[in-house]
Amino acid sequence: DGATFGILLIAVVVGLVRHGVKLHPRLQLSLLAVLIAFVVVPSRLLSASGIDHRLPIAAAFMFVAVSDWGVISTKWRTAATAMILALLFVRMAVIETVWLRADREYDALRPMFDKIAPGASVTVAAPVTEVQAGGVPLYHFPTLAVIVRHAFVDTMFADPHQQPLRFTDLVQPLAAKHLPGVLWKAAAEGSLPGLDGYDDMIVVDPAPGLDPAKLAGTVTFAAPRMLLIHLSHTEAEHPK
């Protein structure tokens, strides 16, 4: 994305400096407002993440609407079109490579679900940065246990500001216990809070200094970016 943005930005700046590209006066302020929003809008807001990553697309479409490329000669317009097509093909090749790598990583992690008992209650510990855009995302990967093991996973899409799903009264207390980021930090420090009612804990992107021996449970699945820990039995009854 950075390389694409840089190439297009250079092309636009050259066009503006050489007066080959003109902006319609009435829409210049609108384009400026979108660019300012890109600078000031936070990366996360309420239940949405990566907000600032989405605005360059809006700015690009806005620029198409406000710009006039008619001054440029046919030869340069053809060259610009060829460059954009080449850039598109390169981007698609990169995206395909990343997706194939993600498929291999997901396939390597799928056996973890065989270690989870049907109907189990699973809590997830994940770093705050895991919800940001970029890389192979794993934040929502544990929720596949809902499908393949009929398990309860506390990070299931049940944000009242974003998703239509709602937890039942039986599991609502479990869902409200710990945020994934807080639990991840506690696991890294070896000081987990009480997890009564949960059978297993999935740790996404374990901290480098994480010592599973200090956690109240047994590691049943281990991978570089994910751990499954079967928690020690508690006296609390698991809500099902």
mmCIF file of C-alpha atoms in Angstrom:
data_model
loop_
_atom_site.group_PDB
_atom_site.id
_atom_site.type_symbol
_atom_site.label_atom_id
_atom_site.label_comp_id
_atom_site.label_asym_id
_atom_site.label_seq_id
_atom_site.Cartn_x
_atom_site.Cartn_y
_atom_site.Cartn_z
ATOM 1 C CA ASP A 1 0.000 0.000 0.000
ATOM 2 C CA GLY A 2 2.804 2.379 0.872
ATOM 3 C CA ALA A 3 4.581 1.815 -2.448
ATOM 4 C CA THR A 4 1.342 2.252 -4.399
ATOM 5 C CA PHE A 5 0.512 5.446 -2.557
ATOM 6 C CA GLY A 6 4.022 6.789 -3.134
ATOM 7 C CA ILE A 7 3.997 6.083 -6.878
ATOM 8 C CA LEU A 8 0.578 7.633 -7.396
ATOM 9 C CA LEU A 9 1.449 10.622 -5.216
ATOM 10 C CA ILE A 10 4.588 11.314 -7.275
ATOM 11 C CA ALA A 11 2.599 11.089 -10.513
ATOM 12 C CA VAL A 12 -0.051 13.487 -9.190
ATOM 13 C CA VAL A 13 2.491 15.982 -7.858
ATOM 14 C CA VAL A 14 4.374 15.976 -11.178
ATOM 15 C CA GLY A 15 1.107 16.543 -13.028
ATOM 16 C CA LEU A 16 0.141 19.453 -10.774
ATOM 17 C CA VAL A 17 3.583 21.085 -10.893
ATOM 18 C CA ARG A 18 3.729 20.861 -14.696
ATOM 19 C CA HIS A 19 0.120 22.081 -14.916
ATOM 20 C CA GLY A 20 -0.872 18.904 -16.723
ATOM 21 C CA VAL A 21 -3.521 18.248 -14.058
ATOM 22 C CA LYS A 22 -5.991 20.888 -12.925
ATOM 23 C CA LEU A 23 -8.354 20.851 -9.946
ATOM 24 C CA HIS A 24 -11.877 22.225 -10.179
ATOM 25 C CA PRO A 25 -12.000 25.245 -7.826
ATOM 26 C CA ARG A 26 -15.408 24.404 -6.367
ATOM 27 C CA LEU A 27 -14.283 20.985 -5.109
ATOM 28 C CA GLN A 28 -10.790 21.799 -3.872
ATOM 29 C CA LEU A 29 -12.019 22.434 -0.317
ATOM 30 C CA SER A 30 -13.824 19.077 -0.282
ATOM 31 C CA LEU A 31 -10.621 17.286 -1.269
ATOM 32 C CA LEU A 32 -8.690 19.231 1.362
ATOM 33 C CA ALA A 33 -11.261 18.225 4.018
ATOM 34 C CA VAL A 34 -10.776 14.524 3.208
ATOM 35 C CA LEU A 35 -6.995 14.890 3.438
ATOM 36 C CA ILE A 36 -7.261 16.684 6.786
ATOM 37 C CA ALA A 37 -9.565 13.942 8.063
ATOM 38 C CA PHE A 38 -6.924 11.366 7.108
ATOM 39 C CA VAL A 39 -4.415 13.188 9.332
ATOM 40 C CA VAL A 40 -6.616 13.788 12.384
ATOM 41 C CA VAL A 41 -8.868 10.702 12.463
ATOM 42 C CA PRO A 42 -7.630 8.055 14.953
ATOM 43 C CA SER A 43 -6.824 4.534 13.887
ATOM 44 C CA ARG A 44 -9.521 3.129 16.214
ATOM 45 C CA LEU A 45 -12.907 4.619 17.059
ATOM 46 C CA LEU A 46 -15.656 2.847 19.020
ATOM 47 C CA SER A 47 -15.927 -0.653 17.501
ATOM 48 C CA ALA A 48 -14.096 0.135 14.239
ATOM 49 C CA SER A 49 -10.373 -0.234 13.633
ATOM 50 C CA GLY A 50 -8.078 0.846 10.821
ATOM 51 C CA ILE A 51 -10.253 3.883 10.071
ATOM 52 C CA ASP A 52 -7.348 5.970 8.817
ATOM 53 C CA HIS A 53 -6.375 3.170 6.420
ATOM 54 C CA ARG A 54 -9.694 3.514 4.607
ATOM 55 C CA LEU A 55 -9.589 7.260 3.969
ATOM 56 C CA PRO A 56 -6.911 7.233 1.228
ATOM 57 C CA ILE A 57 -9.375 5.323 -0.966
ATOM 58 C CA ALA A 58 -11.967 8.052 -0.403
ATOM 59 C CA ALA A 59 -9.336 10.693 -1.163
ATOM 60 C CA ALA A 60 -8.384 8.891 -4.378
ATOM 61 C CA PHE A 61 -11.988 8.788 -5.613
ATOM 62 C CA MET A 62 -12.441 12.419 -4.592
ATOM 63 C CA PHE A 63 -9.310 13.367 -6.541
ATOM 64 C CA VAL A 64 -10.695 11.644 -9.643
ATOM 65 C CA ALA A 65 -13.855 13.740 -9.298
ATOM 66 C CA VAL A 66 -12.103 17.087 -8.835
ATOM 67 C CA SER A 67 -9.251 16.692 -11.336
ATOM 68 C CA ASP A 68 -9.069 17.448 -15.045
ATOM 69 C CA TRP A 69 -6.402 15.574 -17.021
ATOM 70 C CA GLY A 70 -7.468 16.924 -20.412
ATOM 71 C CA VAL A 71 -4.341 19.077 -20.781
ATOM 72 C CA ILE A 72 -2.084 16.015 -20.879
ATOM 73 C CA SER A 73 -1.239 14.691 -24.332
ATOM 74 C CA THR A 74 -2.616 11.378 -25.588
ATOM 75 C CA LYS A 75 0.842 9.811 -25.355
ATOM 76 C CA TRP A 76 1.201 10.651 -21.662
ATOM 77 C CA ARG A 77 -2.368 9.567 -20.870
ATOM 78 C CA THR A 78 -1.646 6.199 -22.510
ATOM 79 C CA ALA A 79 1.581 5.869 -20.529
ATOM 80 C CA ALA A 80 -0.215 6.757 -17.282
ATOM 81 C CA THR A 81 -2.939 4.185 -18.009
ATOM 82 C CA ALA A 82 -0.329 1.496 -18.712
ATOM 83 C CA MET A 83 1.483 2.335 -15.472
ATOM 84 C CA ILE A 84 -1.729 2.096 -13.439
ATOM 85 C CA LEU A 85 -2.594 -1.272 -15.011
ATOM 86 C CA ALA A 86 0.916 -2.577 -14.294
ATOM 87 C CA LEU A 87 0.610 -1.355 -10.711
ATOM 88 C CA LEU A 88 -2.749 -3.121 -10.400
ATOM 89 C CA PHE A 89 -1.311 -6.443 -11.603
ATOM 90 C CA VAL A 90 1.650 -6.145 -9.225
ATOM 91 C CA ARG A 91 -0.679 -5.393 -6.315
ATOM 92 C CA MET A 92 -2.895 -8.375 -7.133
ATOM 93 C CA ALA A 93 0.178 -10.628 -7.250
ATOM 94 C CA VAL A 94 1.297 -9.362 -3.838
ATOM 95 C CA ILE A 95 -2.191 -9.811 -2.383
ATOM 96 C CA GLU A 96 -2.413 -13.351 -3.755
ATOM 97 C CA THR A 97 0.954 -14.186 -2.197
ATOM 98 C CA VAL A 98 -0.149 -12.868 1.192
ATOM 99 C CA TRP A 99 -3.458 -14.755 1.002
ATOM 100 C CA LEU A 100 -1.725 -18.022 0.142
ATOM 101 C CA ARG A 101 0.648 -17.517 3.073
ATOM 102 C CA ALA A 102 -2.348 -16.834 5.313
ATOM 103 C CA ASP A 103 -4.047 -20.033 4.102
ATOM 104 C CA ARG A 104 -0.963 -22.060 5.031
ATOM 105 C CA GLU A 105 -0.829 -20.461 8.469
ATOM 106 C CA TYR A 106 -4.528 -21.058 9.103
ATOM 107 C CA ASP A 107 -4.250 -24.696 7.971
ATOM 108 C CA ALA A 108 -1.367 -25.229 10.402
ATOM 109 C CA LEU A 109 -3.491 -23.851 13.271
ATOM 110 C CA ARG A 110 -6.712 -25.751 12.529
ATOM 111 C CA PRO A 111 -5.645 -28.908 14.475
ATOM 112 C CA MET A 112 -5.885 -26.769 17.623
ATOM 113 C CA PHE A 113 -9.653 -27.076 17.542
ATOM 114 C CA ASP A 114 -9.404 -30.859 17.921
ATOM 115 C CA LYS A 115 -8.002 -30.213 21.409
ATOM 116 C CA ILE A 116 -11.109 -28.279 22.469
ATOM 117 C CA ALA A 117 -13.943 -30.317 23.930
ATOM 118 C CA PRO A 118 -17.357 -29.925 22.272
ATOM 119 C CA GLY A 119 -19.373 -27.235 24.006
ATOM 120 C CA ALA A 120 -16.376 -25.855 25.918
ATOM 121 C CA SER A 121 -16.072 -22.264 27.091
ATOM 122 C CA VAL A 122 -13.022 -20.531 25.605
ATOM 123 C CA THR A 123 -11.509 -17.178 26.493
ATOM 124 C CA VAL A 124 -9.071 -15.365 24.228
ATOM 125 C CA ALA A 125 -5.994 -13.345 25.170
ATOM 126 C CA ALA A 126 -4.737 -11.144 22.329
ATOM 127 C CA PRO A 127 -2.580 -8.013 22.144
ATOM 128 C CA VAL A 128 -4.307 -4.729 21.427
ATOM 129 C CA THR A 129 -2.334 -4.365 18.181
ATOM 130 C CA GLU A 130 -3.889 -7.587 16.854
ATOM 131 C CA VAL A 131 -7.026 -5.760 15.718
ATOM 132 C CA GLN A 132 -5.062 -3.387 13.484
ATOM 133 C CA ALA A 133 -4.817 -3.868 9.742
ATOM 134 C CA GLY A 134 -1.747 -5.573 8.295
ATOM 135 C CA GLY A 135 -0.122 -9.008 8.332
ATOM 136 C CA VAL A 136 -1.971 -12.315 8.678
ATOM 137 C CA PRO A 137 -4.849 -11.546 11.089
ATOM 138 C CA LEU A 138 -5.533 -14.028 13.877
ATOM 139 C CA TYR A 139 -7.703 -12.068 16.281
ATOM 140 C CA HIS A 140 -10.958 -13.689 15.136
ATOM 141 C CA PHE A 141 -9.459 -17.068 14.202
ATOM 142 C CA PRO A 142 -10.379 -18.622 17.608
ATOM 143 C CA THR A 143 -14.066 -17.947 16.915
ATOM 144 C CA LEU A 144 -14.011 -20.840 14.425
ATOM 145 C CA ALA A 145 -14.375 -23.011 17.540
ATOM 146 C CA VAL A 146 -17.985 -21.809 17.633
ATOM 147 C CA ILE A 147 -18.568 -23.598 14.326
ATOM 148 C CA VAL A 148 -16.334 -26.656 14.524
ATOM 149 C CA ARG A 149 -16.679 -27.444 18.272
ATOM 150 C CA HIS A 150 -19.951 -25.690 19.202
ATOM 151 C CA ALA A 151 -17.916 -23.819 21.801
ATOM 152 C CA PHE A 152 -18.533 -20.499 23.483
ATOM 153 C CA VAL A 153 -15.765 -18.021 22.585
ATOM 154 C CA ASP A 154 -15.802 -14.670 24.369
ATOM 155 C CA THR A 155 -14.503 -12.725 21.350
ATOM 156 C CA MET A 156 -17.366 -13.891 19.168
ATOM 157 C CA PHE A 157 -18.852 -11.037 17.139
ATOM 158 C CA ALA A 158 -21.200 -9.672 19.758
ATOM 159 C CA ASP A 159 -20.291 -5.995 19.957
ATOM 160 C CA PRO A 160 -23.623 -4.171 20.476
ATOM 161 C CA HIS A 161 -22.320 -1.206 18.469
ATOM 162 C CA GLN A 162 -21.448 -3.311 15.439
ATOM 163 C CA GLN A 163 -22.912 -6.812 15.326
ATOM 164 C CA PRO A 164 -26.475 -8.147 15.612
ATOM 165 C CA LEU A 165 -25.497 -11.158 17.767
ATOM 166 C CA ARG A 166 -26.298 -11.146 21.461
ATOM 167 C CA PHE A 167 -25.043 -13.409 24.228
ATOM 168 C CA THR A 168 -27.591 -15.290 26.315
ATOM 169 C CA ASP A 169 -28.050 -14.487 29.985
ATOM 170 C CA LEU A 170 -26.124 -17.639 30.885
ATOM 171 C CA VAL A 171 -22.878 -16.599 29.229
ATOM 172 C CA GLN A 172 -23.157 -12.801 29.431
ATOM 173 C CA PRO A 173 -21.233 -12.742 32.754
ATOM 174 C CA LEU A 174 -18.404 -14.687 31.110
ATOM 175 C CA ALA A 175 -18.242 -12.367 28.136
ATOM 176 C CA ALA A 176 -17.994 -9.312 30.375
ATOM 177 C CA LYS A 177 -15.147 -10.680 32.504
ATOM 178 C CA HIS A 178 -11.943 -9.723 30.708
ATOM 179 C CA LEU A 179 -10.919 -7.835 27.606
ATOM 180 C CA PRO A 180 -8.535 -9.802 25.335
ATOM 181 C CA GLY A 181 -5.840 -7.114 25.593
ATOM 182 C CA VAL A 182 -5.965 -7.027 29.391
ATOM 183 C CA LEU A 183 -5.892 -10.826 29.593
ATOM 184 C CA TRP A 184 -2.942 -10.995 27.145
ATOM 185 C CA LYS A 185 -0.919 -8.576 29.276
ATOM 186 C CA ALA A 186 -1.746 -10.533 32.436
ATOM 187 C CA ALA A 187 -0.678 -13.790 30.757
ATOM 188 C CA ALA A 188 2.604 -12.192 29.688
ATOM 189 C CA GLU A 189 3.225 -11.196 33.313
ATOM 190 C CA GLY A 190 2.257 -14.651 34.594
ATOM 191 C CA SER A 191 -0.554 -13.247 36.749
ATOM 192 C CA LEU A 192 -3.829 -14.404 35.230
ATOM 193 C CA PRO A 193 -7.035 -13.299 36.944
ATOM 194 C CA GLY A 194 -9.644 -15.836 37.958
ATOM 195 C CA LEU A 195 -11.113 -17.571 34.920
ATOM 196 C CA ASP A 196 -13.862 -19.555 36.611
ATOM 197 C CA GLY A 197 -16.345 -20.837 34.056
ATOM 198 C CA TYR A 198 -13.808 -21.184 31.257
ATOM 199 C CA ASP A 199 -12.362 -24.498 30.084
ATOM 200 C CA ASP A 200 -9.638 -23.225 27.765
ATOM 201 C CA MET A 201 -7.693 -20.102 26.927
ATOM 202 C CA ILE A 202 -6.274 -19.253 23.511
ATOM 203 C CA VAL A 203 -3.311 -16.886 23.507
ATOM 204 C CA VAL A 204 -2.817 -15.068 20.208
ATOM 205 C CA ASP A 205 0.737 -13.944 19.409
ATOM 206 C CA PRO A 206 2.181 -14.921 22.810
ATOM 207 C CA ALA A 207 4.562 -12.387 24.345
ATOM 208 C CA PRO A 208 8.252 -13.331 23.910
ATOM 209 C CA GLY A 209 8.734 -13.777 27.654
ATOM 210 C CA LEU A 210 5.542 -15.761 28.248
ATOM 211 C CA ASP A 211 6.129 -18.776 30.511
ATOM 212 C CA PRO A 212 3.222 -21.249 30.163
ATOM 213 C CA ALA A 213 4.374 -23.000 33.346
ATOM 214 C CA LYS A 214 3.272 -19.947 35.335
ATOM 215 C CA LEU A 215 -0.258 -20.149 33.998
ATOM 216 C CA ALA A 216 -2.995 -22.168 35.660
ATOM 217 C CA GLY A 217 -3.328 -24.868 33.058
ATOM 218 C CA THR A 218 -1.738 -27.259 30.590
ATOM 219 C CA VAL A 219 -0.589 -26.355 27.103
ATOM 220 C CA THR A 220 -2.438 -28.649 24.689
ATOM 221 C CA PHE A 221 -1.453 -26.920 21.457
ATOM 222 C CA ALA A 222 1.537 -24.722 20.707
ATOM 223 C CA ALA A 223 2.493 -22.754 17.605
ATOM 224 C CA PRO A 224 4.664 -19.661 17.165
ATOM 225 C CA ARG A 225 1.633 -17.378 17.012
ATOM 226 C CA MET A 226 -0.930 -19.264 19.085
ATOM 227 C CA LEU A 227 -1.217 -21.271 22.296
ATOM 228 C CA LEU A 228 -4.124 -23.324 23.600
ATOM 229 C CA ILE A 229 -4.124 -23.790 27.349
ATOM 230 C CA HIS A 230 -6.541 -26.141 29.060
ATOM 231 C CA LEU A 231 -7.307 -24.349 32.292
ATOM 232 C CA SER A 232 -7.164 -26.093 35.638
ATOM 233 C CA HIS A 233 -10.550 -27.267 36.881
ATOM 234 C CA THR A 234 -12.374 -24.733 39.024
ATOM 235 C CA GLU A 235 -15.230 -25.234 41.412
ATOM 236 C CA ALA A 236 -17.395 -22.866 39.429
ATOM 237 C CA GLU A 237 -19.961 -24.545 37.293
ATOM 238 C CA HIS A 238 -19.527 -23.916 33.578
ATOM 239 C CA PRO A 239 -22.610 -22.316 32.069
ATOM 240 C CA LYS A 240 -23.688 -24.125 28.914
#
